[in-house]
Amino acid sequence: MGVGSRHVTTERAQVRLLQAASATSSFDRFVVGPLLVTIAADFKVTLAGAAAAASLYFLLYGLSQPVWGLCSDRFGRVRTMRTTLAAACVFGVLSAFAPTLGLLVAARAFTGACIAATVPSALVYVGDVVPFRRRVSVLTDLNAASALGITLAIGLGGLMAATVGWRVAFALPALLAGALALLLARLPEPPRSADQQGGLAVALRSTWGRRVLLLALVEGAALLGLITYLAPAVESRGVTATEAGALVALYGVGLLLTSRIVKRLAGRVPAPAFLAAGSSALVVAYALVAVSQAPALVAVAALVVGAGWASMHSTMQAWATEVVPAARATLVSLFAASLFVGSGIATAVLAPLAGDLRWGPLFGVGVVLSAGFGVAATVATTRYARAGRQPVPAVS
């Protein structure tokens, strides 16, 4: 890969830049959960009203994915990441200074739409430059960075809400996004061969590609749609925003710890087993919180949800990078779109239950979604292997 003198030339250095971008994107995406109660109090609205700042963010994050996939193919992976990070910086700063809830919701929605390009573009970049036999390890490093961003977002989000305010929590990732828009100039554009030029039609013509996208929609609802409400649920029991953030931050700890285990088992344990284990973990976690929102149970649930994510989502992610190689960028962008559209729909649909503090029914929905996803995904990956396709790899 030819690079200029300003470009980083080693794979390790390139991955470090992608890790920083992935961590920043994940921080921005997950910081809102611990802030919702404080935002609602600041603007004197209900929790359901404040939740629009999360649900519209996730919705536009998902809906913008196909656009960024096409831009990535047309203009390049790095140029797309740099442009969208710069735009996310602008809208993130606007979020921090929003004087009304309506402007905050709009600014957060556009922030989500812009920063949405980061993680999928990073995944596609890895798919372009890293041979498949080593891709598992590199994707593991990217996901570890995302897990760190999630952990810091949930933990620091509550702390900042209680000390310096929720506006600082939005300003921090905005400034980091701006810095990364400059730093990523050091990342060379990957070469792309003719067989990687497929677009939307190629991705959607694949039966297995469509199945992966449908599963991602349900996964997003079951995982990201429900975890948004863990912090508000425990805060409704009188726990402070700082304490709630610390408890829910165990999600990231569970993800980081389990990712090491999944990495060691990858190649020896079949994909259906990872999916079954991950979805079962979500069923257990949401069942606990549906029964009681006691701090100890929420802490355990957050830890278990993180473990489930490491096992379940990582396997789906690896499948998405390989199921339609001729349209990798488009399929991965559609995968992310499905994931976050599912999340946005779930967050919005469940907001009235959250507003009424009906946590039992809310997390009961999570139990049903997780169980349904687990059965469907396990059956699908088993049939995929039996159809003579390359076994779905597992990454963490």
Coordinates of C-alpha atoms in Angstrom, one line a residue:
M1 CA 0.0 0.0 0.0
G2 CA 1.6 3.2 -1.2
V3 CA 1.6 6.0 1.3
G4 CA 2.9 9.5 1.6
S5 CA 5.5 10.6 4.1
R6 CA 2.8 11.9 6.4
H7 CA 1.0 8.5 6.5
V8 CA 1.4 5.9 9.2
T9 CA 2.7 2.8 7.5
T10 CA 2.4 0.0 10.1
E11 CA -0.8 -1.9 10.7
R12 CA -0.4 -1.4 14.4
A13 CA -0.3 2.4 14.1
Q14 CA -3.3 2.4 11.7
V15 CA -5.3 0.2 14.1
R16 CA -4.4 2.7 17.0
L17 CA -6.0 5.5 15.0
L18 CA -9.1 3.4 14.2
Q19 CA -9.3 2.4 17.9
A20 CA -9.3 6.1 19.0
A21 CA -12.1 6.9 16.5
S22 CA -14.1 3.8 17.6
A23 CA -13.8 4.7 21.3
T24 CA -14.9 8.3 20.7
S25 CA -17.9 7.2 18.7
S26 CA -18.9 4.7 21.3
F27 CA -18.5 7.3 24.1
D28 CA -20.7 9.7 22.3
R29 CA -23.3 7.0 21.6
F30 CA -23.6 5.7 25.2
V31 CA -23.1 8.8 27.3
V32 CA -26.7 9.9 27.0
G33 CA -28.2 7.1 29.2
P34 CA -26.9 8.3 32.5
L35 CA -27.8 11.9 31.6
L36 CA -31.5 11.5 30.8
V37 CA -32.8 12.0 34.3
T38 CA -30.7 15.2 34.7
I39 CA -31.7 16.5 31.3
A40 CA -35.4 15.9 32.1
A41 CA -35.0 17.8 35.4
D42 CA -33.1 20.7 33.8
F43 CA -35.7 21.2 31.1
K44 CA -38.6 20.4 33.4
V45 CA -39.9 17.6 31.2
T46 CA -40.8 14.0 31.7
L47 CA -38.2 11.2 31.3
A48 CA -40.1 10.1 28.2
G49 CA -39.6 13.6 26.7
A50 CA -35.9 13.6 27.5
A51 CA -35.5 10.1 26.0
A52 CA -36.1 11.6 22.5
A53 CA -32.5 12.8 22.7
A54 CA -31.5 9.2 22.7
S55 CA -34.1 7.6 20.5
L56 CA -33.7 10.1 17.6
Y57 CA -29.9 9.9 17.9
F58 CA -30.1 6.1 17.5
L59 CA -32.6 6.4 14.7
L60 CA -30.6 8.8 12.6
Y61 CA -27.5 6.9 13.5
G62 CA -29.0 3.9 11.8
L63 CA -30.8 5.6 8.9
S64 CA -27.7 7.4 7.8
Q65 CA -25.6 4.2 7.5
P66 CA -26.4 3.4 3.9
V67 CA -25.5 7.0 2.8
W68 CA -22.1 6.7 4.5
G69 CA -21.6 3.3 3.0
L70 CA -22.1 4.7 -0.5
C71 CA -19.9 7.7 0.3
S72 CA -17.2 5.4 1.6
D73 CA -17.2 3.5 -1.8
R74 CA -17.3 6.7 -3.8
F75 CA -15.0 9.0 -1.9
G76 CA -12.9 6.7 0.3
R77 CA -13.0 5.3 3.8
V78 CA -10.7 7.8 5.4
R79 CA -12.2 10.9 3.7
T80 CA -15.7 9.8 4.8
M81 CA -14.5 9.3 8.4
R82 CA -12.8 12.7 8.6
T83 CA -15.6 14.6 7.1
T84 CA -18.3 13.1 9.3
L85 CA -16.2 13.4 12.4
A86 CA -15.7 17.1 11.7
A87 CA -19.5 17.5 11.3
A88 CA -20.1 15.5 14.5
C89 CA -17.8 17.9 16.3
V90 CA -20.0 20.9 15.2
F91 CA -23.3 19.3 16.1
G92 CA -21.8 17.9 19.3
V93 CA -20.8 21.5 20.4
L94 CA -24.3 22.7 19.5
S95 CA -25.7 19.9 21.7
A96 CA -23.7 21.2 24.6
F97 CA -25.0 24.7 24.2
A98 CA -28.6 23.9 23.3
P99 CA -31.0 26.3 25.2
T100 CA -34.1 24.2 24.7
L101 CA -35.0 20.5 24.7
G102 CA -36.1 20.7 21.1
L103 CA -32.8 22.1 19.9
L104 CA -30.9 19.5 22.0
V105 CA -32.9 16.7 20.4
A106 CA -32.2 18.1 17.0
A107 CA -28.5 18.6 17.6
R108 CA -28.1 15.1 19.1
A109 CA -30.0 13.6 16.2
F110 CA -27.6 15.2 13.7
T111 CA -24.6 14.3 15.8
G112 CA -25.7 10.7 15.6
A113 CA -26.2 10.9 11.9
C114 CA -22.7 12.2 11.4
I115 CA -20.7 10.1 13.8
A116 CA -22.5 7.1 12.5
A117 CA -19.9 6.7 9.8
T118 CA -17.0 6.1 12.1
V119 CA -17.3 2.5 13.4
P120 CA -18.6 0.9 10.1
S121 CA -15.9 2.7 8.1
A122 CA -13.3 1.4 10.5
L123 CA -14.7 -2.1 10.2
V124 CA -14.6 -1.9 6.4
Y125 CA -11.1 -0.5 6.5
V126 CA -10.0 -3.5 8.4
G127 CA -11.8 -5.8 5.9
D128 CA -10.0 -4.0 3.1
V129 CA -6.4 -4.2 4.4
V130 CA -6.3 -7.2 6.8
P131 CA -6.3 -10.7 5.5
F132 CA -9.2 -12.8 6.7
R133 CA -7.0 -15.1 8.8
R134 CA -5.9 -12.2 10.9
R135 CA -9.0 -10.1 10.8
V136 CA -10.4 -11.7 14.0
S137 CA -7.6 -10.4 16.1
V138 CA -7.7 -6.9 14.6
L139 CA -11.5 -6.6 15.0
T140 CA -11.0 -7.8 18.6
D141 CA -8.8 -4.8 19.2
L142 CA -11.3 -2.4 17.6
N143 CA -14.1 -3.8 19.8
A144 CA -12.0 -3.6 22.9
A145 CA -11.6 0.2 22.2
S146 CA -15.3 0.5 21.7
A147 CA -15.9 -1.3 25.0
L148 CA -13.5 1.2 26.7
G149 CA -15.4 4.1 25.2
I150 CA -18.7 2.6 26.4
T151 CA -17.4 2.0 29.9
L152 CA -16.0 5.5 30.2
A153 CA -19.3 7.0 28.8
I154 CA -21.5 5.2 31.2
G155 CA -19.2 5.7 34.2
L156 CA -18.2 9.3 33.6
G157 CA -21.6 10.3 32.2
G158 CA -23.3 10.0 35.6
L159 CA -20.3 11.6 37.3
M160 CA -20.3 14.6 35.0
A161 CA -24.1 15.0 35.2
A162 CA -23.8 15.3 39.0
T163 CA -20.7 17.6 39.0
V164 CA -19.9 19.7 35.9
G165 CA -23.3 19.1 34.2
W166 CA -24.6 17.1 31.2
R167 CA -23.5 19.8 28.7
V168 CA -19.8 19.0 29.4
A169 CA -20.6 15.3 28.8
F170 CA -21.7 16.2 25.3
A171 CA -18.9 18.6 24.6
L172 CA -16.1 16.2 25.5
P173 CA -16.7 13.7 22.6
A174 CA -17.4 16.6 20.3
L175 CA -13.9 18.0 20.8
L176 CA -12.4 14.6 20.5
A177 CA -14.2 14.0 17.2
G178 CA -12.8 17.3 15.9
A179 CA -9.2 16.3 16.9
L180 CA -9.6 12.9 15.2
A181 CA -10.9 14.6 12.0
L182 CA -7.4 16.1 11.8
L183 CA -5.4 13.1 13.1
L184 CA -7.0 10.7 10.6
A185 CA -5.2 12.6 7.8
R186 CA -2.3 10.3 8.7
L187 CA -4.3 7.2 7.8
P188 CA -3.8 6.1 4.1
E189 CA -6.8 5.2 2.0
P190 CA -6.8 1.4 1.4
P191 CA -6.7 0.0 -2.1
R192 CA -9.8 -1.6 -3.4
S193 CA -10.0 -4.3 -6.0
A194 CA -12.7 -4.5 -8.7
D195 CA -14.5 -7.3 -6.9
Q196 CA -15.2 -5.0 -4.0
Q197 CA -17.1 -2.4 -6.0
G198 CA -20.6 -3.8 -5.4
G199 CA -23.3 -1.5 -4.2
L200 CA -26.7 -1.6 -2.7
A201 CA -28.2 -3.9 -5.3
V202 CA -25.5 -6.5 -4.8
A203 CA -25.9 -6.4 -1.0
L204 CA -29.7 -6.7 -1.1
R205 CA -29.7 -9.5 -3.7
S206 CA -28.0 -11.8 -1.2
T207 CA -30.5 -13.9 0.7
W208 CA -28.0 -14.4 3.5
G209 CA -27.2 -10.7 3.5
R210 CA -30.9 -9.8 4.0
R211 CA -31.2 -12.3 6.8
V212 CA -28.2 -10.8 8.6
L213 CA -29.8 -7.4 8.3
L214 CA -33.1 -8.6 9.7
L215 CA -31.3 -10.2 12.7
A216 CA -29.4 -7.0 13.3
L217 CA -32.6 -5.1 13.5
V218 CA -33.9 -7.4 16.3
E219 CA -30.5 -7.4 18.0
G220 CA -30.4 -3.6 18.1
A221 CA -33.8 -3.5 19.7
A222 CA -32.9 -6.2 22.3
L223 CA -29.5 -4.9 23.2
L224 CA -29.0 -1.1 22.6
G225 CA -32.7 -0.2 22.9
L226 CA -32.9 -1.7 26.4
I227 CA -29.6 -0.8 27.9
T228 CA -30.5 2.9 27.5
Y229 CA -33.0 2.4 30.4
L230 CA -30.7 0.7 32.9
A231 CA -29.5 3.9 34.4
P232 CA -32.9 5.6 34.6
A233 CA -34.3 2.4 36.2
V234 CA -31.9 2.3 39.0
E235 CA -32.1 6.1 39.5
S236 CA -35.8 5.7 40.0
R237 CA -34.9 3.8 43.2
G238 CA -33.2 6.9 44.6
V239 CA -29.7 6.3 43.4
T240 CA -27.8 9.3 42.2
A241 CA -26.7 9.8 38.6
T242 CA -23.1 9.2 39.6
E243 CA -23.9 6.0 41.4
A244 CA -26.2 4.8 38.5
G245 CA -23.4 5.5 36.0
A246 CA -20.9 3.6 38.0
L247 CA -23.3 0.6 38.3
V248 CA -24.2 0.5 34.6
A249 CA -20.5 1.0 33.6
L250 CA -20.1 -2.6 34.7
Y251 CA -21.5 -3.3 31.3
G252 CA -18.2 -2.3 29.7
V253 CA -16.3 -4.3 32.3
G254 CA -18.3 -7.4 31.4
L255 CA -17.7 -6.8 27.7
L256 CA -13.9 -6.3 28.1
L257 CA -13.5 -9.4 30.3
T258 CA -15.6 -11.7 28.2
S259 CA -14.0 -10.5 25.0
R260 CA -10.7 -12.0 26.1
I261 CA -12.5 -15.3 26.6
V262 CA -14.3 -15.2 23.2
K263 CA -11.0 -14.4 21.4
R264 CA -9.4 -17.5 22.9
L265 CA -12.3 -19.7 22.0
A266 CA -12.8 -18.3 18.4
G267 CA -12.1 -21.0 15.9
R268 CA -12.8 -23.7 18.4
V269 CA -16.4 -22.9 19.4
P270 CA -19.0 -22.7 16.6
A271 CA -20.9 -19.4 16.0
P272 CA -24.3 -20.8 17.0
A273 CA -22.9 -21.5 20.5
F274 CA -21.7 -17.9 20.9
L275 CA -25.0 -16.6 19.8
A276 CA -27.0 -18.9 22.1
A277 CA -24.7 -18.0 25.0
G278 CA -24.9 -14.2 24.4
S279 CA -28.7 -14.1 23.9
S280 CA -29.2 -16.3 27.0
A281 CA -27.1 -13.8 29.0
L282 CA -29.4 -11.0 27.9
V283 CA -32.5 -13.0 28.9
V284 CA -31.1 -13.6 32.4
A285 CA -30.0 -9.9 32.8
Y286 CA -33.3 -8.4 31.7
A287 CA -35.3 -10.9 33.8
L288 CA -33.4 -9.7 36.9
V289 CA -34.1 -6.1 36.3
A290 CA -37.8 -6.8 35.4
V291 CA -38.2 -8.4 38.8
S292 CA -36.3 -5.6 40.8
Q293 CA -34.4 -2.4 40.1
A294 CA -32.3 -2.8 43.2
P295 CA -28.8 -1.4 42.7
A296 CA -27.2 -4.8 43.2
L297 CA -29.4 -6.5 40.6
V298 CA -28.8 -3.7 38.1
A299 CA -25.1 -4.0 38.6
V300 CA -25.2 -7.8 38.0
A301 CA -27.5 -7.2 35.0
A302 CA -25.1 -4.7 33.4
L303 CA -22.2 -7.0 33.8
V304 CA -24.1 -9.9 32.2
V305 CA -25.4 -7.7 29.4
G306 CA -21.8 -6.8 28.6
A307 CA -20.8 -10.4 28.5
G308 CA -23.7 -11.2 26.2
W309 CA -22.6 -8.4 23.9
A310 CA -19.1 -9.7 23.6
S311 CA -20.4 -13.2 22.7
M312 CA -23.4 -12.3 20.6
H313 CA -22.8 -9.0 18.7
S314 CA -19.2 -9.8 17.9
T315 CA -20.2 -12.9 16.0
M316 CA -22.9 -11.0 14.1
Q317 CA -20.4 -8.3 13.3
A318 CA -17.9 -10.7 11.8
W319 CA -20.6 -12.4 9.8
A320 CA -21.5 -9.0 8.3
T321 CA -18.0 -8.3 7.2
E322 CA -17.8 -11.5 5.1
V323 CA -21.3 -12.5 4.0
V324 CA -21.2 -10.3 0.8
P325 CA -17.5 -9.6 0.1
A326 CA -18.3 -7.8 -3.2
A327 CA -20.4 -5.2 -1.3
R328 CA -18.6 -5.2 2.0
A329 CA -18.9 -1.5 2.7
T330 CA -22.6 -1.3 1.8
L331 CA -23.5 -4.5 3.7
V332 CA -21.7 -3.4 6.8
S333 CA -23.3 0.0 6.7
L334 CA -26.7 -1.6 6.3
F335 CA -25.9 -3.9 9.2
A336 CA -25.2 -0.9 11.4
A337 CA -28.3 0.8 10.1
S338 CA -30.4 -2.1 11.0
L339 CA -28.8 -2.3 14.4
F340 CA -29.4 1.3 15.4
V341 CA -32.8 1.6 13.7
G342 CA -33.9 -1.3 15.8
S343 CA -32.4 0.4 18.9
G344 CA -34.1 3.7 18.1
I345 CA -37.5 2.0 17.6
A346 CA -37.2 0.1 20.8
T347 CA -36.1 3.2 22.8
A348 CA -39.0 5.3 21.4
V349 CA -41.7 2.5 21.8
L350 CA -40.6 1.8 25.4
A351 CA -40.3 5.5 26.4
P352 CA -43.9 5.6 27.7
L353 CA -43.3 2.7 30.0
A354 CA -40.1 4.4 31.3
G355 CA -42.0 7.6 31.8
D356 CA -44.5 5.7 34.0
L357 CA -41.7 3.9 35.8
R358 CA -43.1 0.5 34.6
W359 CA -39.8 -1.2 34.6
G360 CA -41.2 -4.7 34.9
P361 CA -43.0 -4.7 31.6
L362 CA -40.3 -2.7 29.9
F363 CA -37.5 -5.2 30.7
G364 CA -40.0 -8.0 30.1
V365 CA -40.0 -6.9 26.5
G366 CA -36.2 -7.2 26.5
V367 CA -36.5 -10.8 27.7
V368 CA -38.8 -11.7 24.8
L369 CA -36.7 -9.9 22.2
S370 CA -33.5 -11.5 23.4
A371 CA -35.0 -15.0 23.4
G372 CA -36.4 -14.5 20.0
F373 CA -33.2 -13.2 18.6
G374 CA -31.2 -16.1 20.1
V375 CA -33.4 -18.7 18.6
A376 CA -33.5 -17.1 15.1
A377 CA -29.8 -16.3 15.0
T378 CA -28.7 -19.7 16.2
V379 CA -30.9 -21.5 13.6
A380 CA -29.7 -19.1 10.8
T381 CA -26.0 -19.6 11.5
T382 CA -26.4 -23.3 11.7
R383 CA -28.2 -23.4 8.3
Y384 CA -25.6 -21.0 6.9
A385 CA -22.8 -23.6 7.7
R386 CA -24.9 -26.5 6.4
A387 CA -25.4 -24.6 3.1
G388 CA -21.7 -25.0 2.5
R389 CA -20.8 -21.4 3.3
Q390 CA -17.7 -20.5 5.2
P391 CA -18.4 -20.9 8.9
V392 CA -19.2 -17.6 10.6
P393 CA -16.2 -16.5 12.5
A394 CA -16.5 -15.2 16.1
V395 CA -14.7 -12.1 17.2
S396 CA -14.9 -10.1 20.4

